[in-house]
Coordinates of C-alpha atoms in Angstrom, one line a residue:
X1 CA -0.1 49.6 143.6
X2 CA 2.5 47.8 145.8
X3 CA 4.5 48.2 142.8
X4 CA 4.3 51.9 142.9
X5 CA 5.7 52.7 146.7
X6 CA 8.2 49.8 146.2
X7 CA 10.0 53.0 143.5
X8 CA 8.7 55.6 145.4
X9 CA 10.8 54.2 148.6
X10 CA 13.8 52.6 146.5
X11 CA 14.1 56.6 144.2
X12 CA 14.1 58.5 148.0
X13 CA 16.4 55.5 149.0
X14 CA 18.6 56.9 146.2
X15 CA 18.6 59.8 146.5
X16 CA 19.8 59.7 150.2
X17 CA 22.3 58.3 149.9
X18 CA 23.5 58.9 147.0
X19 CA 23.9 62.5 148.5
X20 CA 25.1 61.8 151.7
X21 CA 27.5 59.7 149.9
X22 CA 28.9 61.7 146.9
X23 CA 29.6 65.0 150.2
X24 CA 30.5 62.4 152.9
X25 CA 31.6 60.0 151.2
X26 CA 35.6 58.8 151.3
X27 CA 38.6 61.0 150.2
X28 CA 37.8 61.1 146.7
X29 CA 39.7 63.9 145.0
X30 CA 39.7 62.8 141.6
X31 CA 36.8 64.6 139.9
X32 CA 36.0 62.5 137.5
X33 CA 34.7 59.7 140.1
X34 CA 32.4 62.8 142.0
X35 CA 30.1 63.4 139.0
X36 CA 30.3 59.5 138.7
X37 CA 29.0 60.1 142.1
X38 CA 26.3 62.5 141.4
X39 CA 24.3 60.5 138.4
X40 CA 23.9 58.2 141.8
X41 CA 21.1 60.7 143.5
X42 CA 20.3 61.9 139.2
X43 CA 18.8 58.2 139.5
X44 CA 16.8 57.7 142.4
X45 CA 15.1 61.6 141.5
X46 CA 13.8 59.1 138.1
X47 CA 12.6 56.9 139.9
X48 CA 10.0 59.2 142.3
X49 CA 9.1 61.0 139.3
X50 CA 8.9 56.9 137.3
X51 CA 6.0 56.8 140.2
X52 CA 3.8 59.4 138.5
X53 CA 4.7 60.0 134.1
X54 CA 7.3 57.5 132.9
X55 CA 7.9 60.8 129.7
X56 CA 8.4 63.5 133.0
X57 CA 10.8 60.5 134.7
X58 CA 13.4 60.6 131.5
X59 CA 13.2 64.5 130.6
X60 CA 14.5 65.0 134.0
X61 CA 17.3 62.4 134.2
X62 CA 18.5 63.4 130.4
X63 CA 18.0 67.8 132.1
X64 CA 19.7 67.1 135.2
X65 CA 22.7 65.0 133.8
X66 CA 23.5 66.9 131.4
X67 CA 23.1 70.7 133.7
X68 CA 25.1 68.3 136.3
X69 CA 28.2 67.0 134.3
X70 CA 28.8 71.2 132.7
X71 CA 27.8 73.0 136.1
X72 CA 31.2 70.4 137.4
X73 CA 33.0 69.9 134.2
X74 CA 33.5 73.5 134.2
X75 CA 34.4 74.2 137.7
X76 CA 36.9 71.0 137.6
X77 CA 38.4 73.2 134.3
X78 CA 38.0 76.4 137.0
X79 CA 40.2 74.5 139.2
X80 CA 42.7 73.0 137.2
X81 CA 43.5 77.0 135.8
X82 CA 44.2 78.6 139.5
X83 CA 46.0 75.0 139.9
X84 CA 44.6 74.0 142.6
X85 CA 45.9 70.5 143.4
X86 CA 42.7 67.5 143.4

């Protein structure tokens, strides 16, 4: 029982801390570093789901990471086309 609680609370902490660090962290201008910073909350969500079901955790992590990476890379490409200095 204690092991389940550890995974859940560790995942919740990663989600909260990782989200805050990604949004309001140091002034990172490099979009690739910002994409990597979004992986921390994704791992936290996976740990939360890991307390319930291993398959659900794996599928959620793969899907969330893929979608998030595609969206953020599309945004970076769009900003580069517009000539915005990152």
